[in-house]
Coordinates of C-alpha atoms in Angstrom, one line a residue:
Chain A
V1 CA 10.9 24.1 -32.2
S2 CA 14.9 24.2 -32.8
P3 CA 15.5 22.1 -36.1
E4 CA 17.4 19.4 -34.6
F5 CA 14.8 18.5 -32.4
S6 CA 12.5 18.7 -35.4
L7 CA 14.8 16.2 -37.1
I8 CA 14.8 13.7 -34.3
F9 CA 11.4 14.0 -34.3
K10 CA 10.7 13.3 -37.9
Q11 CA 13.0 9.5 -36.9
I12 CA 11.0 8.6 -34.0
A13 CA 7.3 9.3 -35.2
P14 CA 6.9 6.5 -37.6
V15 CA 7.3 3.8 -35.0
V16 CA 4.9 5.4 -32.1
G17 CA 2.1 2.6 -34.1
S18 CA -1.1 2.9 -32.7
D19 CA -3.1 1.2 -30.4
P20 CA -7.4 0.9 -29.6
E21 CA -6.7 2.5 -26.7
L22 CA -5.1 5.0 -26.9
V23 CA -6.4 8.2 -26.4
L24 CA -3.6 10.3 -26.9
G25 CA -0.3 9.8 -28.3
I26 CA 3.3 11.6 -28.0
G27 CA 3.2 14.9 -28.7
D28 CA 1.1 16.5 -25.6
D29 CA 2.6 16.7 -22.6
A30 CA 1.7 13.5 -21.2
A31 CA -0.4 10.8 -23.1
L32 CA -4.1 8.9 -22.4
V33 CA -4.9 5.9 -22.0
S34 CA -8.4 4.1 -22.1
L35 CA -8.7 1.6 -18.9
P36 CA -9.0 -1.7 -19.2
E37 CA -12.5 -2.9 -17.4
A38 CA -10.1 -5.2 -15.1
G39 CA -7.4 -6.4 -14.5
E40 CA -3.7 -5.4 -12.8
Q41 CA -1.5 -3.0 -14.6
V42 CA 2.1 -3.7 -14.5
L43 CA 5.0 -1.4 -14.8
A44 CA 8.4 -1.1 -15.6
M45 CA 11.2 1.2 -16.4
D46 CA 14.9 0.5 -16.4
T47 CA 18.0 3.5 -17.2
L48 CA 20.4 2.2 -19.6
V49 CA 23.9 4.2 -19.0
A50 CA 26.4 3.8 -22.2
G51 CA 29.7 2.4 -20.8
R52 CA 28.4 0.5 -18.5
H53 CA 25.7 -1.5 -19.8
F54 CA 26.2 -1.0 -23.0
F55 CA 30.2 -0.5 -25.3
P56 CA 29.4 3.2 -26.1
E57 CA 30.7 2.4 -29.7
Q58 CA 28.1 -0.1 -29.6
S59 CA 25.8 -0.3 -32.3
A60 CA 22.5 2.4 -32.4
Y61 CA 20.8 0.0 -33.7
D62 CA 21.6 -3.1 -30.7
V63 CA 21.2 -0.1 -28.0
G64 CA 17.7 0.7 -29.9
W65 CA 16.3 -3.1 -29.6
K66 CA 17.9 -3.6 -26.1
A67 CA 17.1 -0.5 -24.5
L68 CA 13.4 -1.9 -25.0
A69 CA 14.2 -5.9 -24.1
V70 CA 15.0 -6.0 -20.9
N71 CA 12.4 -3.2 -20.0
L72 CA 9.9 -6.2 -22.0
S73 CA 12.2 -8.8 -20.0
D74 CA 10.3 -7.5 -16.7
L75 CA 7.0 -7.5 -18.0
A76 CA 7.9 -11.0 -19.2
S77 CA 8.7 -12.0 -15.0
M78 CA 5.2 -10.3 -14.3
G79 CA 3.1 -12.7 -16.9
A80 CA 2.5 -9.3 -18.5
V81 CA 1.0 -8.7 -22.5
P82 CA 3.7 -5.7 -23.2
R83 CA 1.5 -2.5 -24.3
F84 CA 3.3 1.2 -24.1
A85 CA 5.9 2.1 -23.6
L86 CA 7.7 6.0 -22.6
L87 CA 11.2 6.5 -24.0
S88 CA 13.6 9.5 -23.1
L89 CA 16.7 10.1 -24.3
S90 CA 20.2 11.8 -23.2
L91 CA 21.4 12.5 -26.4
P92 CA 25.9 13.9 -26.0
Q93 CA 25.3 17.2 -28.2
H94 CA 27.4 15.0 -31.5
L95 CA 24.1 13.2 -31.3
V96 CA 22.7 15.6 -31.4
M97 CA 23.6 17.5 -34.2
D98 CA 24.7 15.2 -36.7
Q99 CA 22.7 16.6 -39.7
Q100 CA 21.3 13.0 -40.8
A101 CA 19.5 12.1 -36.9
M102 CA 22.1 9.2 -38.1
W103 CA 22.1 7.6 -34.7
V104 CA 18.3 8.4 -33.5
S105 CA 17.1 6.5 -37.0
E106 CA 19.3 3.3 -35.9
F107 CA 17.9 3.5 -33.3
M108 CA 14.4 3.4 -33.6
R109 CA 15.2 1.0 -36.0
G110 CA 16.6 -1.7 -33.5
W111 CA 13.6 -0.1 -31.1
Q112 CA 10.9 -1.3 -33.8
A113 CA 12.4 -4.6 -33.7
V114 CA 11.4 -5.4 -31.0
A115 CA 8.7 -3.1 -30.5
Q116 CA 7.4 -4.0 -33.5
P117 CA 6.6 -8.0 -32.7
F118 CA 5.2 -7.2 -29.6
G119 CA 2.5 -4.7 -29.7
V120 CA 4.6 -2.9 -27.9
V121 CA 3.0 1.0 -28.8
L122 CA 5.4 4.8 -28.0
I123 CA 2.7 7.1 -26.0
G124 CA 5.1 9.7 -24.3
G125 CA 8.7 10.6 -22.9
D126 CA 11.2 13.0 -23.5
T127 CA 14.5 13.8 -24.9
T128 CA 16.6 15.9 -23.8
V129 CA 21.0 16.7 -24.4
S130 CA 24.0 14.7 -22.0
P131 CA 27.3 14.3 -22.1
T132 CA 26.4 11.3 -21.0
L133 CA 24.5 8.9 -23.9
S134 CA 21.4 7.1 -22.0
I135 CA 18.1 6.0 -21.9
S136 CA 14.8 5.7 -19.4
V137 CA 12.0 3.6 -20.7
T138 CA 9.3 2.8 -18.8
V139 CA 7.2 0.1 -20.2
I140 CA 3.5 -0.9 -18.7
G141 CA 1.4 -4.6 -19.6
Y142 CA -1.4 -6.0 -18.2
R143 CA -2.3 -8.8 -16.9
P144 CA -5.8 -11.1 -15.4
A145 CA -5.8 -10.5 -11.3
S146 CA -3.7 -13.1 -10.7
S147 CA -2.9 -12.8 -6.5
R148 CA 0.8 -12.9 -5.5
A149 CA 1.3 -15.6 -8.9
M150 CA 5.5 -14.8 -10.6
L151 CA 6.8 -12.8 -7.9
R152 CA 9.3 -13.0 -6.5
Q153 CA 7.8 -13.3 -3.1
S154 CA 5.7 -15.9 -3.9
A155 CA 8.5 -19.2 -4.1
Q156 CA 7.0 -21.9 -2.3
V157 CA 9.3 -24.5 0.0
D158 CA 9.8 -27.5 -2.5
D159 CA 9.1 -25.6 -6.2
D160 CA 11.2 -26.9 -8.1
L161 CA 13.1 -24.7 -9.8
W162 CA 13.5 -23.4 -13.5
V163 CA 14.9 -21.2 -15.7
S164 CA 14.0 -20.5 -20.0
G165 CA 16.6 -20.7 -22.2
S166 CA 20.3 -21.0 -21.3
I167 CA 22.6 -18.9 -19.3
G168 CA 26.0 -17.5 -19.7
S169 CA 25.5 -17.0 -23.7
A170 CA 26.0 -12.8 -22.7
G171 CA 28.5 -13.7 -20.2
L172 CA 30.2 -15.2 -22.3
A173 CA 30.4 -12.8 -25.2
L174 CA 30.7 -9.5 -22.9
A175 CA 34.0 -11.7 -20.9
L176 CA 35.4 -12.7 -24.8
L177 CA 34.3 -9.1 -26.0
L178 CA 36.4 -7.0 -23.2
S179 CA 39.6 -9.7 -23.4
G180 CA 39.6 -8.4 -27.1
E181 CA 38.2 -11.3 -29.0
M182 CA 35.0 -11.8 -31.5
P183 CA 32.1 -13.6 -30.3
T184 CA 30.8 -15.8 -32.2
E185 CA 27.3 -14.3 -33.6
L186 CA 25.0 -16.4 -31.9
L187 CA 26.7 -15.5 -28.6
A188 CA 26.9 -11.7 -29.5
Q189 CA 22.9 -11.8 -30.3
A190 CA 22.6 -13.0 -26.9
L191 CA 24.4 -10.0 -26.0
H192 CA 23.0 -7.1 -27.7
R193 CA 19.7 -8.7 -29.0
P194 CA 18.4 -10.4 -25.6
L195 CA 14.8 -11.9 -26.9
P196 CA 12.3 -11.1 -23.8
R197 CA 10.4 -14.4 -23.1
I198 CA 6.9 -12.3 -23.4
A199 CA 5.1 -15.5 -24.3
L200 CA 6.6 -18.3 -22.3
G201 CA 6.1 -15.3 -19.1
Q202 CA 1.8 -15.5 -20.6
A203 CA 1.9 -18.9 -20.3
L204 CA 3.3 -19.8 -17.8
L205 CA 0.9 -17.0 -15.0
P206 CA -1.2 -19.7 -13.9
L207 CA 1.4 -21.8 -13.7
V208 CA 4.0 -21.1 -11.1
N209 CA 4.7 -19.5 -7.6
A210 CA 7.6 -17.2 -8.0
A211 CA 9.0 -15.8 -11.1
M212 CA 11.9 -13.1 -12.2
D213 CA 13.7 -12.9 -15.1
V214 CA 17.6 -13.6 -14.2
S215 CA 19.2 -9.5 -15.7
D216 CA 22.3 -9.8 -12.9
G217 CA 23.3 -13.5 -12.8
L218 CA 21.3 -16.5 -12.2
L219 CA 22.4 -16.7 -8.4
A220 CA 21.9 -13.2 -7.6
D221 CA 18.5 -13.5 -9.0
L222 CA 18.5 -16.3 -6.8
S223 CA 19.3 -15.3 -3.7
H224 CA 16.4 -12.2 -4.7
I225 CA 14.0 -14.5 -5.2
L226 CA 15.2 -17.3 -1.7
H227 CA 15.3 -13.8 0.4
A228 CA 11.6 -11.8 -0.3
S229 CA 10.5 -15.5 0.3
G230 CA 11.4 -15.3 3.9
G231 CA 14.4 -16.6 3.3
I232 CA 14.5 -19.4 2.4
G233 CA 16.9 -21.9 0.4
A234 CA 18.1 -23.7 -3.1
E235 CA 19.7 -26.4 -4.4
L236 CA 21.3 -25.8 -7.4
Y237 CA 22.4 -29.3 -10.0
W238 CA 25.4 -28.2 -12.5
E239 CA 24.8 -31.0 -14.9
E240 CA 21.0 -29.7 -14.8
I241 CA 21.9 -25.9 -15.4
P242 CA 21.0 -25.7 -20.0
M243 CA 24.1 -23.8 -21.4
R244 CA 26.0 -23.2 -24.3
V245 CA 28.7 -26.0 -25.2
E246 CA 31.2 -23.0 -25.0
V247 CA 29.6 -21.7 -21.9
K248 CA 30.7 -25.0 -20.6
A249 CA 34.8 -24.9 -21.0
W250 CA 33.8 -21.4 -20.5
A251 CA 33.8 -22.4 -17.6
D252 CA 36.0 -25.2 -17.6
A253 CA 38.0 -22.2 -15.8
D254 CA 35.4 -21.8 -13.2
A255 CA 31.6 -24.0 -12.4
F256 CA 30.6 -20.4 -11.7
L257 CA 31.7 -18.2 -13.8
P258 CA 27.8 -18.3 -15.9
L259 CA 25.7 -18.6 -13.0
I260 CA 27.4 -14.9 -11.9
A261 CA 27.6 -12.6 -15.4
G262 CA 24.4 -11.7 -15.9
D263 CA 22.1 -9.9 -18.9
D264 CA 20.5 -13.3 -19.4
Y265 CA 16.8 -12.0 -19.8
E266 CA 16.1 -15.3 -19.1
L267 CA 12.6 -16.4 -16.7
L268 CA 13.9 -18.5 -13.7
F269 CA 10.6 -19.4 -11.8
S270 CA 9.7 -21.3 -8.9
A271 CA 6.5 -24.2 -9.3
S272 CA 5.2 -27.5 -7.0
A273 CA 6.3 -31.1 -8.9
R274 CA 2.5 -31.1 -9.4
Q275 CA 2.7 -28.8 -12.2
R276 CA 6.0 -30.5 -14.0
D277 CA 4.3 -31.7 -16.8
A278 CA 2.1 -28.9 -17.5
I279 CA 5.2 -26.4 -17.9
M280 CA 6.8 -29.0 -20.2
Q281 CA 3.3 -29.2 -22.4
T282 CA 3.2 -25.1 -22.5
A283 CA 6.8 -24.5 -22.9
Q284 CA 6.7 -25.9 -25.8
A285 CA 3.4 -24.4 -26.6
C286 CA 5.9 -21.1 -27.2
Q287 CA 8.2 -23.2 -28.5
T288 CA 11.1 -21.5 -25.3
P289 CA 12.8 -24.7 -24.1
V290 CA 12.7 -24.6 -20.2
T291 CA 14.3 -26.6 -17.6
R292 CA 14.1 -28.2 -14.4
I293 CA 17.7 -27.2 -12.6
G294 CA 16.5 -27.5 -8.9
R295 CA 14.5 -27.3 -5.7
L296 CA 13.6 -24.8 -3.6
T297 CA 14.5 -26.8 0.3
A298 CA 13.4 -25.1 4.1
Q299 CA 17.3 -24.6 4.9
S300 CA 18.6 -20.9 4.0
G301 CA 21.4 -20.5 1.7
M302 CA 22.4 -21.7 -1.5
K303 CA 24.0 -25.4 -2.2
V304 CA 24.7 -25.6 -6.5
I305 CA 25.7 -29.1 -6.5
K306 CA 28.2 -30.0 -9.6
N307 CA 29.4 -34.1 -9.4
G308 CA 27.4 -34.9 -6.3
Q309 CA 30.5 -32.5 -4.9
V310 CA 28.7 -29.4 -3.2
L311 CA 30.7 -26.6 -4.3
S312 CA 31.7 -23.0 -3.0
L313 CA 30.1 -20.5 -3.5
P314 CA 31.8 -17.3 -5.1
S315 CA 32.0 -13.6 -3.1
R316 CA 30.1 -12.0 -5.8
L317 CA 26.7 -13.2 -6.6
G318 CA 26.3 -11.5 -10.0
F319 CA 26.8 -7.9 -12.2
D320 CA 26.0 -5.3 -9.6
H321 CA 25.5 -2.2 -11.4
F322 CA 27.6 0.3 -8.4
Q323 CA 30.9 -1.5 -9.4
S324 CA 33.2 0.4 -10.8
Chain B
V1 CA 22.4 -6.5 -3.0
S2 CA 26.2 -4.6 -2.7
P3 CA 25.8 -2.5 0.7
E4 CA 25.6 0.5 -1.4
F5 CA 22.8 0.1 -2.8
S6 CA 21.2 -1.6 0.2
L7 CA 22.7 2.5 2.1
I8 CA 20.0 4.6 -1.1
F9 CA 17.4 1.3 -1.1
K10 CA 16.9 2.6 2.9
Q11 CA 16.5 6.2 1.3
I12 CA 14.4 4.6 -0.8
A13 CA 12.2 2.9 0.9
P14 CA 10.7 5.0 4.0
V15 CA 8.6 7.6 1.5
V16 CA 7.3 4.9 -1.1
G17 CA 3.6 5.6 0.5
S18 CA 0.8 3.3 0.0
D19 CA -1.8 4.0 -2.1
P20 CA -5.1 0.9 -1.6
E21 CA -4.6 0.4 -5.6
L22 CA -1.0 -0.2 -5.6
V23 CA -1.0 -4.1 -5.5
L24 CA 2.1 -4.5 -5.4
G25 CA 5.3 -1.7 -5.0
I26 CA 9.2 -1.3 -5.3
G27 CA 11.3 -4.2 -5.0
D28 CA 10.1 -6.7 -7.0
D29 CA 10.4 -6.9 -11.3
A30 CA 7.9 -4.6 -12.4
A31 CA 5.2 -3.1 -10.1
L32 CA 1.5 -4.0 -9.8
V33 CA -1.7 -1.3 -9.8
S34 CA -5.3 -3.1 -10.0
L35 CA -7.0 -0.6 -12.6
P36 CA -9.9 1.8 -11.4
E37 CA -13.1 0.4 -13.3
A38 CA -13.5 3.9 -15.7
G39 CA -11.4 6.8 -16.6
E40 CA -8.5 7.8 -18.6
Q41 CA -4.6 7.3 -17.4
V42 CA -2.6 9.8 -17.9
L43 CA 0.6 9.4 -18.1
A44 CA 3.7 11.7 -18.6
M45 CA 7.8 11.3 -17.9
D46 CA 11.0 13.8 -17.8
T47 CA 14.4 13.7 -17.5
L48 CA 16.2 16.1 -15.6
V49 CA 20.8 16.7 -16.6
A50 CA 22.7 17.9 -14.3
G51 CA 24.1 21.3 -16.2
R52 CA 21.6 21.6 -18.4
H53 CA 18.6 21.5 -16.2
F54 CA 19.2 22.7 -12.8
F55 CA 23.0 23.7 -11.2
P56 CA 24.8 20.8 -10.4
E57 CA 25.9 22.7 -6.8
Q58 CA 21.6 22.8 -6.4
S59 CA 20.4 21.1 -2.8
A60 CA 19.7 17.4 -3.8
Y61 CA 16.0 18.5 -2.0
D62 CA 15.4 21.7 -4.5
V63 CA 16.7 19.0 -6.9
G64 CA 14.5 16.0 -5.7
W65 CA 11.8 18.6 -5.2
K66 CA 11.6 20.1 -8.6
A67 CA 12.0 16.4 -10.5
L68 CA 9.2 15.2 -8.9
A69 CA 7.1 19.1 -9.6
V70 CA 8.1 19.2 -13.2
N71 CA 6.8 15.9 -14.3
L72 CA 3.2 16.9 -11.7
S73 CA 3.3 20.1 -13.9
D74 CA 2.6 17.8 -16.9
L75 CA -0.2 16.1 -15.5
A76 CA -1.9 19.5 -13.7
S77 CA -2.1 20.2 -17.9
M78 CA -4.3 17.4 -18.2
G79 CA -6.3 18.0 -15.7
A80 CA -5.5 14.6 -14.2
V81 CA -5.6 13.5 -10.8
P82 CA -1.3 12.1 -10.1
R83 CA -0.9 8.6 -8.3
F84 CA 1.6 7.0 -8.9
A85 CA 5.3 7.6 -9.7
L86 CA 8.4 5.6 -11.2
L87 CA 11.8 7.0 -10.5
S88 CA 15.4 6.1 -12.4
L89 CA 18.8 7.3 -10.4
S90 CA 21.8 7.7 -12.0
L91 CA 24.2 8.8 -9.6
P92 CA 27.5 9.7 -10.1
Q93 CA 30.1 7.1 -8.2
H94 CA 31.3 9.8 -5.7
L95 CA 27.1 10.1 -4.4
V96 CA 26.5 6.4 -4.4
M97 CA 30.1 5.8 -2.5
D98 CA 29.4 8.1 0.5
Q99 CA 29.0 6.7 3.7
Q100 CA 26.4 8.1 4.6
A101 CA 24.0 8.4 1.4
M102 CA 23.8 11.9 2.4
W103 CA 22.3 13.0 -1.3
V104 CA 20.1 10.8 -2.2
S105 CA 18.5 11.2 0.9
E106 CA 18.2 14.5 0.7
F107 CA 17.6 14.4 -2.8
M108 CA 14.1 11.5 -1.6
R109 CA 13.0 14.7 1.5
G110 CA 12.9 16.9 -1.5
W111 CA 10.8 14.5 -3.2
Q112 CA 8.7 13.5 -0.3
A113 CA 7.7 17.0 0.3
V114 CA 6.3 17.6 -3.0
A115 CA 4.8 13.6 -3.2
Q116 CA 2.9 14.0 0.7
P117 CA 0.9 16.9 0.0
F118 CA -0.1 15.6 -3.9
G119 CA -0.7 11.5 -2.9
V120 CA 1.6 10.5 -5.6
V121 CA 2.8 6.8 -4.8
L122 CA 6.5 5.9 -5.5
I123 CA 6.4 2.3 -7.9
G124 CA 9.3 1.4 -9.0
G125 CA 12.2 2.3 -10.7
D126 CA 15.7 2.0 -11.4
T127 CA 19.6 3.3 -9.3
T128 CA 22.4 2.8 -12.2
V129 CA 26.4 5.0 -12.1
S130 CA 26.4 7.1 -14.3
P131 CA 29.3 9.7 -15.2
T132 CA 26.5 12.4 -15.4
L133 CA 23.6 13.0 -12.6
S134 CA 20.3 12.4 -13.9
I135 CA 16.4 12.0 -13.1
S136 CA 14.2 10.4 -14.7
V137 CA 10.5 10.1 -14.3
T138 CA 7.6 8.5 -15.5
V139 CA 4.3 9.9 -13.7
I140 CA 1.1 8.4 -13.9
G141 CA -2.9 10.3 -13.1
Y142 CA -6.7 9.6 -13.5
R143 CA -8.8 11.2 -14.9
P144 CA -12.6 11.3 -15.9
A145 CA -13.1 10.1 -19.9
S146 CA -12.8 13.3 -21.4
S147 CA -13.1 13.2 -24.8
R148 CA -10.2 16.1 -25.9
A149 CA -10.9 18.2 -23.0
M150 CA -7.0 20.0 -22.4
L151 CA -5.0 19.0 -25.2
R152 CA -3.0 21.4 -27.7
Q153 CA -4.9 20.6 -30.4
S154 CA -8.5 21.6 -28.4
A155 CA -7.7 26.1 -29.3
Q156 CA -10.7 27.3 -30.5
V157 CA -10.8 30.6 -32.4
D158 CA -12.2 33.7 -30.0
D159 CA -10.7 31.3 -27.2
D160 CA -9.3 33.5 -24.7
L161 CA -6.2 32.4 -23.7
W162 CA -5.7 32.7 -19.7
V163 CA -2.4 31.9 -16.9
S164 CA -2.1 30.5 -14.3
G165 CA 0.4 32.8 -11.2
S166 CA 2.3 34.7 -13.0
I167 CA 5.2 34.1 -15.2
G168 CA 8.7 34.9 -15.4
S169 CA 10.0 34.8 -11.8
A170 CA 11.5 31.3 -12.7
G171 CA 13.4 33.1 -15.1
L172 CA 14.6 36.3 -13.4
A173 CA 16.4 34.5 -11.1
L174 CA 18.0 32.8 -12.9
A175 CA 19.5 35.0 -15.4
L176 CA 20.4 36.3 -11.8
L177 CA 22.2 33.8 -10.7
L178 CA 24.0 33.7 -13.9
S179 CA 25.0 37.1 -13.6
G180 CA 26.5 36.0 -9.6
E181 CA 23.6 37.9 -8.4
M182 CA 21.5 36.4 -5.7
P183 CA 17.9 36.5 -6.6
T184 CA 15.3 37.2 -4.0
E185 CA 14.2 33.4 -1.7
L186 CA 10.9 34.1 -3.6
L187 CA 12.1 33.7 -6.9
A188 CA 14.5 31.8 -6.5
Q189 CA 11.7 28.9 -4.7
A190 CA 9.8 30.1 -8.5
L191 CA 13.0 28.2 -10.4
H192 CA 14.0 25.5 -7.3
R193 CA 9.9 24.7 -6.0
P194 CA 7.7 25.3 -8.3
L195 CA 4.0 24.4 -7.3
P196 CA 2.6 22.2 -10.2
R197 CA -1.0 23.3 -10.3
I198 CA -3.0 20.5 -9.2
A199 CA -6.2 21.1 -8.2
L200 CA -6.3 24.0 -10.6
G201 CA -5.8 21.6 -13.7
Q202 CA -8.3 19.4 -12.0
A203 CA -10.9 21.9 -12.0
L204 CA -10.1 23.8 -14.7
L205 CA -11.2 19.8 -16.8
P206 CA -15.0 20.7 -17.6
L207 CA -14.6 24.4 -18.9
V208 CA -11.6 24.5 -20.9
N209 CA -10.9 23.6 -24.3
A210 CA -6.5 23.3 -24.4
A211 CA -4.2 23.3 -22.3
M212 CA -0.7 22.8 -21.2
D213 CA 2.3 24.0 -19.2
V214 CA 4.9 27.1 -19.4
S215 CA 8.0 25.5 -19.3
D216 CA 9.7 26.2 -22.1
G217 CA 8.5 30.2 -21.9
L218 CA 5.5 31.4 -23.0
L219 CA 5.6 32.0 -26.6
A220 CA 7.0 29.0 -27.1
D221 CA 4.4 26.6 -25.7
L222 CA 1.6 28.9 -27.0
S223 CA 2.9 28.5 -30.4
H224 CA 2.7 25.4 -29.7
I225 CA -1.2 24.8 -28.8
L226 CA -1.6 27.0 -32.5
H227 CA 0.5 24.9 -34.1
A228 CA -1.1 21.8 -33.2
S229 CA -5.2 23.7 -33.1
G230 CA -4.6 23.2 -37.1
G231 CA -1.9 26.7 -37.0
I232 CA -5.0 29.8 -35.7
G233 CA -3.2 32.7 -33.7
A234 CA -3.2 34.7 -30.9
E235 CA -3.3 37.8 -29.7
L236 CA -1.6 38.3 -26.7
Y237 CA -2.2 42.0 -24.3
W238 CA 1.5 42.2 -22.3
E239 CA 0.1 44.9 -20.1
E240 CA -2.3 42.0 -18.2
I241 CA 0.4 38.7 -18.3
P242 CA 0.8 38.9 -14.4
M243 CA 4.3 39.3 -13.6
R244 CA 5.7 40.9 -10.0
V245 CA 6.8 44.1 -9.8
E246 CA 11.1 43.3 -10.2
V247 CA 9.6 40.6 -13.8
K248 CA 8.5 43.8 -14.7
A249 CA 11.5 45.3 -13.9
W250 CA 13.9 43.0 -15.9
A251 CA 11.6 43.5 -18.5
D252 CA 12.5 47.3 -19.3
A253 CA 15.5 46.1 -21.0
D254 CA 13.7 43.5 -22.9
A255 CA 9.7 42.9 -23.2
F256 CA 9.9 39.3 -24.2
L257 CA 12.1 38.1 -21.6
P258 CA 10.3 36.9 -19.4
L259 CA 8.1 35.2 -22.0
I260 CA 10.9 33.6 -24.1
A261 CA 12.4 32.3 -19.9
G262 CA 10.8 29.3 -20.0
D263 CA 10.3 26.9 -15.9
D264 CA 7.3 28.5 -15.4
Y265 CA 5.0 26.0 -14.3
E266 CA 1.8 27.8 -14.7
L267 CA -1.0 26.5 -16.8
L268 CA -1.4 28.1 -20.4
F269 CA -5.2 27.5 -20.7
S270 CA -8.1 28.5 -23.4
A271 CA -11.4 29.0 -23.4
S272 CA -14.6 30.2 -24.7
A273 CA -15.4 33.6 -23.1
R274 CA -19.4 31.9 -21.9
Q275 CA -16.5 30.7 -19.3
R276 CA -15.2 33.6 -18.2
D277 CA -17.3 33.4 -14.6
A278 CA -16.9 29.5 -14.1
I279 CA -12.7 30.2 -15.0
M280 CA -12.3 33.1 -11.8
Q281 CA -14.6 30.9 -9.0
T282 CA -13.1 27.7 -9.9
A283 CA -10.0 29.8 -9.6
Q284 CA -10.3 31.2 -6.4
A285 CA -11.8 28.5 -4.9
C286 CA -8.3 26.1 -5.4
Q287 CA -7.0 29.6 -3.8
T288 CA -4.8 30.2 -7.5
P289 CA -5.2 33.1 -9.2
V290 CA -5.4 32.6 -12.9
T291 CA -5.4 36.2 -15.6
R292 CA -6.8 37.1 -18.9
I293 CA -3.9 37.6 -21.2
G294 CA -5.9 37.3 -25.2
R295 CA -6.9 36.3 -27.2
L296 CA -7.1 33.1 -30.2
T297 CA -7.4 33.9 -33.8
A298 CA -8.2 32.8 -37.2
Q299 CA -5.1 35.0 -38.3
S300 CA -2.2 32.4 -37.6
G301 CA 1.1 33.5 -35.6
M302 CA 1.8 35.3 -32.6
K303 CA 1.2 38.8 -32.2
V304 CA 2.0 40.7 -28.6
I305 CA 0.7 44.4 -28.3
K306 CA 2.4 46.6 -25.9
N307 CA 0.9 50.6 -25.3
G308 CA -1.6 49.1 -28.5
Q309 CA 1.6 48.7 -30.4
V310 CA 2.4 45.4 -31.7
L311 CA 5.8 44.1 -31.2
S312 CA 8.0 42.4 -33.6
L313 CA 8.7 39.4 -32.2
P314 CA 12.0 37.9 -31.2
S315 CA 14.0 35.1 -32.6
R316 CA 13.6 32.6 -30.4
L317 CA 10.6 31.6 -28.6
G318 CA 12.3 29.9 -25.4
F319 CA 14.1 27.5 -24.0
D320 CA 15.5 24.6 -26.2
H321 CA 16.6 21.6 -24.3
F322 CA 19.1 20.9 -27.8
Q323 CA 21.0 24.8 -26.8
S324 CA 24.0 24.1 -26.0

């Protein structure tokens, strides 16, 4: 084992945590986990690439935070309790050669700031050199056997459409940064340190039909639910969509800007109108605001209604990881 | 969803396979797996980077093969039955823009050539653009609850030391390629299309103490076992180490070349001398040769004995992913 690797391992090992069902964690060929007696396991994997998913000059702390948070957001949207993560770090040579392993140390501090409160234990992964800084994460959680609850394909015609938190803050922060302006601390946090809606996701499991997390933009992600649920449609009431006041001002230029910006990591979900009260109570118990923003329709397509008028949709519905 | 993504998804979707315990596969925020009633889950994650783990001009078929095979090798060394995989592809723009998605299509053909015979179902992952072609894979398998069997830390003093297959073929193939020569088909296969020792790993579970797969080089990986097992030592009998005749000839220049070359993906394991017959019978049943190459000692350190003489160890014991 090279001195560089030892140093990096020293940054990673202290934050792995422990879990009663973890038989063997980091340091062998594979991790061993003893299985609970029932339920479903929920697994997701996301990769973040420097220059595409975060600014190359972004603080390592923020990158560590976001790498885990966006993965946990996928578990939240399935109503899962997160438990374990595997982390593969691909590091440019200069970060590996750093005598203090500062980048990795800061990355792990940011990672741990998310892992610790959500009880996520790091059980394995890989570290390698690559010309491009990139982070792959696999997260594993559990949920009670829940049939088709919270799947994209489970939306029903006439369902209410809901969203957690507020929309467009991360998008506005990114737009400001790209035009050389500084976002406020609150907006920057929305972009760099999203909070996965874990508690809300679990609490919603028995109440909602379809759910997903808003990562590519509200409209793009809604279109995925509509498509997966057999080509149904949706009506969105623009004025109901929760946005910070500065995001509303940003939308003066183009009403769709906050809806196609992505990186929100809020939960978008559909539920029968009978569940309205239960959903509001649940959200309150989770201290997470939720807002009813529209409804699902038998007629296909998305309608965004503002001031009583149907807006014509933009050609690009959201963030596309394949766009250059 | 962009046309490029649709095209790539079309290459991936047909090969995902099915599994009775897979509740929900590719296409949602996360995959859902119903859990068996007992046992341990085994999880491993490895990343392959172009120019480091494979030649950038390597055929996509071979890269797909190797990306899955090296991950399954980690499960083999824990005695696990592989079941599921998540795949994150980071592709340079020109591979994404290819109208026929040829690279991804070939990659998936190579992947499937390994996934299909071993029953590995692709349940999720990610696809993104990156300047550097890179592949992260997470594999998931099961094994009966087995205490400390086949862990690196489970080696005992006086254990026999065994290895499957033969050593150094992939290393010789790489050395030939790096010096501009063509390896024979057999050597090239060892390098580009390793076969994970899945059946042997499962069969060895009740018989052996420590085990790991040889990926960084026989000596480097043996040193991991010795270190993890409390700083015990090993004696290796050079003449007993199984090598092809052309690898033996390569070793005329330096006896250590095949032992530090890496990429073997054979199983290295230790077992009590009482298990010799059972191990030989098991290996025969699995149609996988195994060879006793040494024994573990209370005295720390590794001794390689050739012609009755103890060779002095090289300073570099194996392949190091952090070397430039």
